[in-house]
Amino acid sequence: MLVSNRRPHSQAELCQAQRSGPDDRERCPEPAWFVIHRHLDSDLVVCAGHLGPVILHAPNVY
């Protein structure tokens, strides 16, 4: 797993985490500050508030 704290390429890119859990369809409205590079999967861009939970629970994060 590699986490970079560089802002994603698009300045307007929003966090890709669900707002209140995996069953919630609403996405977080916060700007994304971190990119999580996953093994054999696409990168995730997340805000500071979702960084910890995504690292703990996202698939293919080692």
C-alpha positions as a printed NumPy array, in Angstrom:
array([[  0.   ,   0.   ,   0.   ],
       [  1.217,   3.437,  -0.814],
       [ -0.489,   6.592,   0.385],
       [  0.523,   9.911,  -1.049],
       [ -0.582,  13.181,   0.463],
       [ -0.362,  15.08 ,  -2.765],
       [ -3.564,  16.566,  -4.022],
       [ -4.982,  14.524,  -6.942],
       [ -4.506,  15.869, -10.458],
       [ -7.909,  17.515, -10.578],
       [ -8.271,  20.324,  -8.07 ],
       [-12.034,  19.721,  -7.935],
       [-11.846,  15.966,  -7.284],
       [-14.   ,  14.848,  -4.365],
       [-13.538,  12.066,  -1.849],
       [-14.621,   8.665,  -3.218],
       [-15.719,   7.258,   0.16 ],
       [-19.366,   6.743,   1.033],
       [-20.697,   9.344,   3.429],
       [-21.81 ,   7.07 ,   6.289],
       [-20.77 ,   3.526,   5.455],
       [-20.663,   0.908,   2.708],
       [-24.476,   0.739,   2.337],
       [-24.856,   4.48 ,   1.816],
       [-24.999,   5.571,  -1.84 ],
       [-24.187,   9.199,  -1.071],
       [-20.54 ,  10.14 ,  -1.556],
       [-18.541,  12.378,   0.761],
       [-18.628,  16.022,  -0.433],
       [-15.172,  16.903,   0.938],
       [-12.196,  17.585,  -1.353],
       [ -9.81 ,  14.645,  -1.693],
       [ -6.295,  15.159,  -0.347],
       [ -4.904,  11.613,  -0.335],
       [ -4.445,   8.965,  -3.004],
       [ -4.38 ,   5.322,  -1.878],
       [ -2.638,   3.126,  -4.431],
       [ -4.093,  -0.396,  -4.177],
       [ -2.641,  -3.718,  -5.308],
       [ -4.399,  -4.984,  -8.501],
       [ -7.154,  -2.382,  -8.156],
       [ -7.825,   1.245,  -9.007],
       [ -6.516,   4.095,  -6.88 ],
       [ -8.809,   5.702,  -4.319],
       [ -8.817,   9.413,  -3.605],
       [-10.07 ,  10.301,  -0.135],
       [-10.321,  13.198,   2.292],
       [ -8.481,  13.31 ,   5.621],
       [-11.595,  12.159,   7.495],
       [-11.91 ,   8.947,   5.469],
       [ -8.205,   8.094,   5.168],
       [ -8.079,   5.805,   8.229],
       [-11.362,   3.942,   7.642],
       [-10.573,   3.365,   3.971],
       [ -7.107,   1.995,   4.76 ],
       [ -8.653,  -0.373,   7.307],
       [-11.636,  -1.584,   5.283],
       [-11.022,  -1.124,   1.549],
       [-10.323,  -4.256,  -0.511],
       [ -6.806,  -4.85 ,  -1.873],
       [ -5.089,  -2.489,   0.58 ],
       [ -2.025,  -4.241,   2.034]])
